[in-house]
Short mmCIF file of C-alpha atoms in Angstrom, two decimals:
data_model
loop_
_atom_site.label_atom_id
_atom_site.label_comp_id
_atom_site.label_asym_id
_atom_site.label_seq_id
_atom_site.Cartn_x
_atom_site.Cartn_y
_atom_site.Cartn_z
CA UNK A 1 0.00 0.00 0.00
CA UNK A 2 1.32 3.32 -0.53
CA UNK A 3 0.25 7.24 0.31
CA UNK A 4 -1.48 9.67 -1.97
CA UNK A 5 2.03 12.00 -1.11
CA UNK A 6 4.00 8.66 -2.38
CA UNK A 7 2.13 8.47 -5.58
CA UNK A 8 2.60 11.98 -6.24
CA UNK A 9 6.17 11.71 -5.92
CA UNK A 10 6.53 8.45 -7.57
CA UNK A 11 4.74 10.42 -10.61
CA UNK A 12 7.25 13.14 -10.46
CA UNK A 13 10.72 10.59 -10.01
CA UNK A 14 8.83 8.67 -13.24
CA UNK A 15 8.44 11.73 -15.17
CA UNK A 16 12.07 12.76 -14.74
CA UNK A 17 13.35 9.17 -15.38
CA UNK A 18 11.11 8.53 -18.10
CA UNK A 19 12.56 11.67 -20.35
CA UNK A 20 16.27 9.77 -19.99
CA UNK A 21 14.59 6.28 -20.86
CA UNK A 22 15.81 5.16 -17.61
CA UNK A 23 11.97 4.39 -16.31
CA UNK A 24 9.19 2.48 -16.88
CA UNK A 25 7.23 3.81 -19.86
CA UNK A 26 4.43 3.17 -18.06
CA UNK A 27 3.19 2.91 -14.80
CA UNK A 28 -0.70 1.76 -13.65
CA UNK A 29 -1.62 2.21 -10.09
CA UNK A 30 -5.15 0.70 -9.22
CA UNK A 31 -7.55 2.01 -6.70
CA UNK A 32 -8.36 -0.51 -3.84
CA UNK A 33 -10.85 -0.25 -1.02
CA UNK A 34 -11.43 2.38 1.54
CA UNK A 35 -9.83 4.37 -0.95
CA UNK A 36 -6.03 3.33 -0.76
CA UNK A 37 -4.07 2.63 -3.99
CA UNK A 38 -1.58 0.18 -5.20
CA UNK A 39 1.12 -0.23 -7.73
CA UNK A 40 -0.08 -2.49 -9.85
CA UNK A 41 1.70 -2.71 -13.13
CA UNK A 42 4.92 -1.76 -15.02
CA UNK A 43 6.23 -1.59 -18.58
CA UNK A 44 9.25 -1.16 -19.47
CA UNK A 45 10.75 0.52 -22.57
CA UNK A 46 12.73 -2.04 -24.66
CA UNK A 47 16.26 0.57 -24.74
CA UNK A 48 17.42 -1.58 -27.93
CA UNK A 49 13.92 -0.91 -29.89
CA UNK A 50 14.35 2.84 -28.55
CA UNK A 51 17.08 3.80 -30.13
CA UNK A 52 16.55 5.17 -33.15
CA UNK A 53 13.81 6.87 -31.66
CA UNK A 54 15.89 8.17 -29.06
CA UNK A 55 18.71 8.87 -32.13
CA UNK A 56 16.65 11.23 -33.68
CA UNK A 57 15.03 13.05 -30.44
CA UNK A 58 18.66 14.11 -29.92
CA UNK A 59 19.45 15.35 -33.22
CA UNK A 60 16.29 17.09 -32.91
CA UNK A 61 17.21 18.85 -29.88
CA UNK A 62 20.52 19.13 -31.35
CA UNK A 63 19.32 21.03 -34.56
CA UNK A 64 17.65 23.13 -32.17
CA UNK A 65 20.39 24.23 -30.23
CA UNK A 66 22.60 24.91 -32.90
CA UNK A 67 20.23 27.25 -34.33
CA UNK A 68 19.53 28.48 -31.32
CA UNK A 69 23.30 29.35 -30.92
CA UNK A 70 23.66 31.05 -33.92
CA UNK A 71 20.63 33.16 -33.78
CA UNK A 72 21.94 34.35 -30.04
CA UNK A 73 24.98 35.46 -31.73
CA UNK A 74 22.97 36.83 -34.91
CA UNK A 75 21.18 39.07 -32.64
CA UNK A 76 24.03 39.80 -29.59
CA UNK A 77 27.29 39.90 -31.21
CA UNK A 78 28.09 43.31 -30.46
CA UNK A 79 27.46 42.77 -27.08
CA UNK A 80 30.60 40.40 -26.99
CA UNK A 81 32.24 42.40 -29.43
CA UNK A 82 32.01 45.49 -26.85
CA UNK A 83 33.53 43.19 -24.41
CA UNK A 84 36.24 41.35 -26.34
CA UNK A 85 37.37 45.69 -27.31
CA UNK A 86 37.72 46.33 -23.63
CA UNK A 87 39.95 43.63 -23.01
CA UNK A 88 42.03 44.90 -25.73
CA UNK A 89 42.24 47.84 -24.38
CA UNK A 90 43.31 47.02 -21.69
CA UNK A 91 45.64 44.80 -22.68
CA UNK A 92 47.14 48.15 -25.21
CA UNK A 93 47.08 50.02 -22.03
CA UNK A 94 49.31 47.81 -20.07
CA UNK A 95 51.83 47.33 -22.73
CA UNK A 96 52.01 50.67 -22.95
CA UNK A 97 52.50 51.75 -19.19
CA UNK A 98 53.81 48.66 -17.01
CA UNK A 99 57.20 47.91 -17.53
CA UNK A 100 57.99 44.75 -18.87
CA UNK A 101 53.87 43.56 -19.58
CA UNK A 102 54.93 42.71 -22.69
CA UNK A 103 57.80 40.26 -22.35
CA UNK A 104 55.51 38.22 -19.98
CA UNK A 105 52.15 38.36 -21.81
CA UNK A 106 53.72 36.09 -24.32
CA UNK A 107 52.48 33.15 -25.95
CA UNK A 108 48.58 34.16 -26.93
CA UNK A 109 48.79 31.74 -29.91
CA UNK A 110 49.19 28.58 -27.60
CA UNK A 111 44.68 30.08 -27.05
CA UNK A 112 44.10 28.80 -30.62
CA UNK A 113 45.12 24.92 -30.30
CA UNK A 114 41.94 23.68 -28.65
CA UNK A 115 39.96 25.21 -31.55
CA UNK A 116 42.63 23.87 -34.40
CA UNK A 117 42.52 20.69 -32.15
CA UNK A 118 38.36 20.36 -32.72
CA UNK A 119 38.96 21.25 -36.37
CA UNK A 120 41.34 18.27 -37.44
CA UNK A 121 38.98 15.78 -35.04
CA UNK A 122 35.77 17.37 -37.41
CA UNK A 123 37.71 16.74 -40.56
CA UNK A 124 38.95 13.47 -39.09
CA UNK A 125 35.53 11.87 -38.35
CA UNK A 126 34.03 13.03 -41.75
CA UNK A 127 37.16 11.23 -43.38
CA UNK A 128 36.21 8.49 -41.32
CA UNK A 129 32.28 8.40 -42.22
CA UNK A 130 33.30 8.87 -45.60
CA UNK A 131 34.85 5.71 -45.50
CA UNK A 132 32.04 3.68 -43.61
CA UNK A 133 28.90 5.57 -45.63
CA UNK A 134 30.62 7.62 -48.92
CA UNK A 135 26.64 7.20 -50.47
CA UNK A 136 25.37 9.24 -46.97
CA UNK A 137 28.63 11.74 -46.55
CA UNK A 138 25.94 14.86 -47.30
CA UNK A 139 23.67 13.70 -44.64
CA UNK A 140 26.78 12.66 -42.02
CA UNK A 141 28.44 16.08 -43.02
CA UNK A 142 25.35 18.08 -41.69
CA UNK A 143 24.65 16.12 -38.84
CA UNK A 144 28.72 16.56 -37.52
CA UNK A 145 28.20 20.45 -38.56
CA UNK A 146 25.74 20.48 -35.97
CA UNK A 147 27.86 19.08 -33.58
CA UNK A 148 30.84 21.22 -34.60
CA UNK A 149 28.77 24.33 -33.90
CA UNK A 150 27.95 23.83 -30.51
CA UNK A 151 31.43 22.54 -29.72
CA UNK A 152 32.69 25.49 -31.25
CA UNK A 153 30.21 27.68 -29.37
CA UNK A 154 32.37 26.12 -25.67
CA UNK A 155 35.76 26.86 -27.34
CA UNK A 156 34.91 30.16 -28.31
CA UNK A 157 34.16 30.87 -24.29
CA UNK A 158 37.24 28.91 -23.45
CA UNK A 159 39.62 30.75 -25.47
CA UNK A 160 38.00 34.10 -24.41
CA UNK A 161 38.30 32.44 -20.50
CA UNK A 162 42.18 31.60 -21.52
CA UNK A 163 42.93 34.60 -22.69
CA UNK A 164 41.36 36.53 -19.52
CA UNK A 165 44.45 33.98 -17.23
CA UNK A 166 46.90 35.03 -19.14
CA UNK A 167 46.31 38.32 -18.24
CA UNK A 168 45.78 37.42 -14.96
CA UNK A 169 49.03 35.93 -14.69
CA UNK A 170 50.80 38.67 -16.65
CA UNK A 171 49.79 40.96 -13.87
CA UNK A 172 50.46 38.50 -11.04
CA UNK A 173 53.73 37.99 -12.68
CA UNK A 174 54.25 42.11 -12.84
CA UNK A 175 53.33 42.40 -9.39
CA UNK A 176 55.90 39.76 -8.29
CA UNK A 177 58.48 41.75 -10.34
CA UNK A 178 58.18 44.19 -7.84
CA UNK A 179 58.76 41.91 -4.94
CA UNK A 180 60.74 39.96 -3.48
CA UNK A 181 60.33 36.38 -1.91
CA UNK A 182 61.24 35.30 1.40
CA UNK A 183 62.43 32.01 0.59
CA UNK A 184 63.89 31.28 4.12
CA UNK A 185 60.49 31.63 5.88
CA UNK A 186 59.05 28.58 6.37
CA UNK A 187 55.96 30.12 4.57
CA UNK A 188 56.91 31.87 1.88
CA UNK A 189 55.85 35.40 3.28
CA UNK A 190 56.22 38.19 0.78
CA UNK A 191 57.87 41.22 1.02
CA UNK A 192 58.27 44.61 -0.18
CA UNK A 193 62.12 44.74 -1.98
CA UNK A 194 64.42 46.41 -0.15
CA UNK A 195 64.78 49.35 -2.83
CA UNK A 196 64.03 52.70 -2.92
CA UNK A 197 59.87 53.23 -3.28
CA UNK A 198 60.00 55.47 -6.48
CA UNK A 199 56.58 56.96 -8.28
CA UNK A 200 57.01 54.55 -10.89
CA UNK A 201 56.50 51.38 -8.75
CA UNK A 202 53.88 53.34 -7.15
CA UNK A 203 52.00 54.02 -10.23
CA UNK A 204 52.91 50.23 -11.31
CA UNK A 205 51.08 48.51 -8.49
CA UNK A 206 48.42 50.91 -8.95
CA UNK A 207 47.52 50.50 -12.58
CA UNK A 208 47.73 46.83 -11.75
CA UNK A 209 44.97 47.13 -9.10
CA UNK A 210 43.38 49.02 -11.41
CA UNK A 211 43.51 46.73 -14.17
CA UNK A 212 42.51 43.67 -11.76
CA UNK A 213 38.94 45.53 -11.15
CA UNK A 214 38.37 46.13 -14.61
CA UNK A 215 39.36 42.89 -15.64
CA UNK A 216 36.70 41.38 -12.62
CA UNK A 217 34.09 43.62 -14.08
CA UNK A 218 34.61 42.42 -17.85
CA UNK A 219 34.97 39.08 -16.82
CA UNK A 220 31.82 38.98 -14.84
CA UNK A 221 29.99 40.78 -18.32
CA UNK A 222 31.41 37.99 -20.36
CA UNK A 223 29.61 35.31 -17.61
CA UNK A 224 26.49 37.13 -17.75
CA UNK A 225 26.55 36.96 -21.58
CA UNK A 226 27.13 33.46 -21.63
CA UNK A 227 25.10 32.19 -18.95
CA UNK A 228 21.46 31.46 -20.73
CA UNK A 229 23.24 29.78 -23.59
CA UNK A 230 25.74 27.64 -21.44
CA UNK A 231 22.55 26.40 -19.40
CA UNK A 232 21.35 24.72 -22.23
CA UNK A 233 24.58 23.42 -24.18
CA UNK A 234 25.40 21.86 -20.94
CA UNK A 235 22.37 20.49 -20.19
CA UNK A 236 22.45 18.72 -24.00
CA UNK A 237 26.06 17.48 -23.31
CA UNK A 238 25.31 15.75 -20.21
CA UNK A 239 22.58 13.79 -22.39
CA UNK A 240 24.87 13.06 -25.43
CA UNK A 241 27.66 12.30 -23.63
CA UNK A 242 25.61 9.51 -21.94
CA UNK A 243 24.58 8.38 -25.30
CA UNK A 244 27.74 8.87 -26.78
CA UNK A 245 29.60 6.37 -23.92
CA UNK A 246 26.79 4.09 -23.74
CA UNK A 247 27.17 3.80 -27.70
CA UNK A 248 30.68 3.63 -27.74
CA UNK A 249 30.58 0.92 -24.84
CA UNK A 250 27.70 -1.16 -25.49
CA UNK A 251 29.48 -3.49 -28.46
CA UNK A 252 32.19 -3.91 -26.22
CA UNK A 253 29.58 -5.41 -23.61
CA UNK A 254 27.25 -7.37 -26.18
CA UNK A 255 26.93 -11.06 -27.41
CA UNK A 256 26.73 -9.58 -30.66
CA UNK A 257 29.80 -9.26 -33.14
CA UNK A 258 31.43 -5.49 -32.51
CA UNK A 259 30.98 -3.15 -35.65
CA UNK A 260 34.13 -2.57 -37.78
CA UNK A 261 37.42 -1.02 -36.69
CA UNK A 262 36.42 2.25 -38.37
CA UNK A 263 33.10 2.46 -36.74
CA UNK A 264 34.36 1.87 -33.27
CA UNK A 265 37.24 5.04 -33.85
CA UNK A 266 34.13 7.02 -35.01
CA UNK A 267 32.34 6.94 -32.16
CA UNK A 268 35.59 7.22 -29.77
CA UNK A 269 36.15 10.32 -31.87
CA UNK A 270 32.45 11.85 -31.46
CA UNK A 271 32.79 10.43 -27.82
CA UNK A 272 36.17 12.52 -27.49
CA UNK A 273 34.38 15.79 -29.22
CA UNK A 274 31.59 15.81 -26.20
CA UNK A 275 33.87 15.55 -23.41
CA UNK A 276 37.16 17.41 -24.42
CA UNK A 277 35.90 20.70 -24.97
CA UNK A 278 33.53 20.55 -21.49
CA UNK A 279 37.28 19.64 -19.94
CA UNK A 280 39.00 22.06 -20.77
CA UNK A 281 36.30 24.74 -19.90
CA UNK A 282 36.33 23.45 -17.09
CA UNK A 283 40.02 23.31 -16.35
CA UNK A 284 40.49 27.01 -18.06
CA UNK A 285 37.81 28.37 -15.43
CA UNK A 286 39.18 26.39 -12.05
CA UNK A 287 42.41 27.83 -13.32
CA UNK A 288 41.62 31.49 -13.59
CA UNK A 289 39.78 31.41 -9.97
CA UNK A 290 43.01 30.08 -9.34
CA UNK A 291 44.83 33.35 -10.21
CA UNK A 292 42.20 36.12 -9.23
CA UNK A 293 42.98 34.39 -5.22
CA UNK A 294 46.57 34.74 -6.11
CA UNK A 295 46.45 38.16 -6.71
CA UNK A 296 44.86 39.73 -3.71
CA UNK A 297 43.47 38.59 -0.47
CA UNK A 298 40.42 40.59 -1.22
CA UNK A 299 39.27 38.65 -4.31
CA UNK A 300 38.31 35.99 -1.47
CA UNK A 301 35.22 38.12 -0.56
CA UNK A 302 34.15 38.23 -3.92
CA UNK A 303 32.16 35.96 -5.88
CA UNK A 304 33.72 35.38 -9.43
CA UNK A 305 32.65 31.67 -10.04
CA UNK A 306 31.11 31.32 -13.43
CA UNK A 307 27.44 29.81 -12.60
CA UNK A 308 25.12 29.95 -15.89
CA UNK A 309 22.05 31.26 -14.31
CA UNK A 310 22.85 30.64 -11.17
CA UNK A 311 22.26 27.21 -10.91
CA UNK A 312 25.79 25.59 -10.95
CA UNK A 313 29.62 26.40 -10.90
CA UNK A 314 31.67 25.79 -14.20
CA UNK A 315 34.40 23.92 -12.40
CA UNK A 316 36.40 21.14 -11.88
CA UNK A 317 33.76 19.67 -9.29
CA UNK A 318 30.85 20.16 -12.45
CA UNK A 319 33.57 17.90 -14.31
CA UNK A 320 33.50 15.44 -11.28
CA UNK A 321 29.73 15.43 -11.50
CA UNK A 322 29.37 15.04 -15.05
CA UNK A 323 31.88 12.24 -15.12
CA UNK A 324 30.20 10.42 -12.30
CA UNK A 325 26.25 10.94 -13.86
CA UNK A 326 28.26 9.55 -16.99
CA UNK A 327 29.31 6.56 -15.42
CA UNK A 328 26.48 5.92 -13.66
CA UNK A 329 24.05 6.08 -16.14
CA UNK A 330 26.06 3.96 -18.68
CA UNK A 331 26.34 1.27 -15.73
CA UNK A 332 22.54 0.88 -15.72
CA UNK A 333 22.04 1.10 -19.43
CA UNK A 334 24.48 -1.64 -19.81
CA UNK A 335 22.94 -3.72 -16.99
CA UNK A 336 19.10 -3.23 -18.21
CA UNK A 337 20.65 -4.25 -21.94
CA UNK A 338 22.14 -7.43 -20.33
CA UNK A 339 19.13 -8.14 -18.05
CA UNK A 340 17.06 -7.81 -21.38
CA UNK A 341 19.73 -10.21 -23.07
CA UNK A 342 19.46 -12.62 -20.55
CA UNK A 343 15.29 -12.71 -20.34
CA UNK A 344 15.38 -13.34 -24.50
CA UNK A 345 17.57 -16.24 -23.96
CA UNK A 346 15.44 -17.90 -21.64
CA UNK A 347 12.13 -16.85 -23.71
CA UNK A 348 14.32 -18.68 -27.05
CA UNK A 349 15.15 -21.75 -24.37
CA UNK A 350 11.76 -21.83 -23.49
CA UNK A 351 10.22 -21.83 -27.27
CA UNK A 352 12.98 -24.27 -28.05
CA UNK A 353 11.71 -27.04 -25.30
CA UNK A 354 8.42 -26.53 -26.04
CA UNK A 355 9.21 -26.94 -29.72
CA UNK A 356 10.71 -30.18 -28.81
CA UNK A 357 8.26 -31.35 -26.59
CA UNK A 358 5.60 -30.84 -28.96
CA UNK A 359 7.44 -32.71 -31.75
CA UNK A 360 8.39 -35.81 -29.22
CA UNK A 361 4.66 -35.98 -28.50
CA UNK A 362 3.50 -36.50 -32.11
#
């Protein structure tokens, strides 16, 4: 027997459950006497028979968000463009007035090799569907450009988060310039260098507290901008990279003979095209956090975490999470697949024995 509040929240579990496949498709709870209920019959959704289905809800959803991207940036590109010209600026500015910026904001190119990095896997994985499906390549090459969009849509912010550190850095590294370390304390205490306190290292440390509030202010302008569409490219990853690793494992798992060489390294490729760029977002963002604490004490009273709508932090603990709903869901995918296996066998042994027992009797 179970409560009215238990069958309302049994609803609501089912309903969330039942949009990842991962509950019954149906569920019929009976009415008894003296008004109680009870659960009295479930239905399952054969996964295997799903999966085209489920194939073509996520390109769906995928089309969708592609076009949702580029219409975002159709109709708000010179919001980012204002902010991208800021940090410019700035950056102009600092060359320009703190000694030595220059020499140590070197190496801006090294941003770039994620993106190059996402457009020899894109090339890569058409070469590779072009070799499995040449008849289809028109139809494989606009499904991947989906793909590549909204991939390209999480580089984009992680080169523009990059770039942001290595500012940071440059600055931390300027300020450092100015100091000296301690290195016989037993904690590293720094202090002021034992020269003369001109007005240029005055005006030094304070363009760079300057420039550390601007940069906060831009950098919490570019979170803001990003935030709606992040929500919902994350929220689409999390689902395709289940499907992704449960398609990539499954074969591995099955009775049935694994697919060619060349289909297996396709989906390890798309597999690898999900996860990398979430990553290094990821990474790039714990990173930077990393450096606004390094610079000043006070940053620790501020909140600069990148949280798309406020929901959740872009960190290395979302990576954790992702990684473990990953896991976890593939684990039960896998086991309902081999559970299903295992109740067709003995359904086939069944028929089989009846079969024989029917023949013995004539």
């Amino acid at each position: 027997m179970i409560s009215t509040i238990e069958i309302y929240l049994l609803r609501i579990i089912h309903l969330i459950f039942k949009l990842l496949g991962l509950a019954p498709s149906n569920v019929n709870i009976l009415p008894l006497n003296r008004g109680k209920k009870q659960l009295n019959q479930v239905t399952y959704i054969d996964l295997p028979g799903q999966h085209d289905n489920f194939l073509k809800a996520i390109e769906l959803i995928g089309n969708f968000g592609a076009m949702f991207i580029l219409l975002f940036f159709n109709f708000n590109h010179k919001i980012l463009l204002t902010i991208v010209n800021r940090i410019f600026l700035l950056e102009v500015e600092l060359d320009k007035k703190l000694v030595k910026f220059k020499q140590i904001n070197n190496g801006k190119l090294w941003l770039i090799v994620p993106f190059i990095i996402q457009i020899f896997t894109f090339i890569l994985i058409i070469i590779i569907a072009g070799l499995i499906d040449i008849d289809n390549i028109i139809q494989i090459i606009e499904q991947r450009l989906r793909i590549f969009i909204i991939t390209s849509f999480i580089i984009q912010f992680d080169i523009l988060i990059r770039y942001f550190r290595k500012i940071f850095s440059s600055l931390n590294k300027s300020l450092r310039s100015l100091v000296t370390h301690d290195t016989d304390s037993e904690h590293q205490i720094i202090i002021v260098a034992s020269i003369p306190q001109t007005e240029t290292m005055i005006r030094s440390i304070q363009l760079i507290s300057k420039s550390q509030r601007t940069l906060c202010e831009i950098f919490q302008d570019l979170s803001n901008f990003y935030s709606w569409p992040m929500l919902l490219v994350n929220t689409y990853f999390c689902v395709i990279m289940i499907y992704s690793a449960y398609d990539l494992v499954l074969p591995l798992t099955s009775p049935i003979p694994s697919p060619s060489t060349f289909i297996m390294i396709e989906k390890g490729l798309l597999a690898a095209s999900y996860i990398i760029p979430v990553f290094i977002l990821c990474l790039s963002l714990t990173t930077i956090m990393t450096e606004l604490e390094q610079f000043s004490l006070e940053l620790l009273h501020r909140d600069m975490s990148f949280s798309p709508c406020g929901l959740f932090s872009v960190n290395n603990n979302f990576l954790v999470s992702i990684t473990g709903t990953v896991i976890t869901y593939v684990i039960i995918l896998i086991q309902y697949d081999q559970s299903l296996a295992a109740v067709d066998i003995l359904n086939s042994t069944d028929i089989t024995a009846n079969a024989r027992s029917i023949d013995f009797g004539k």
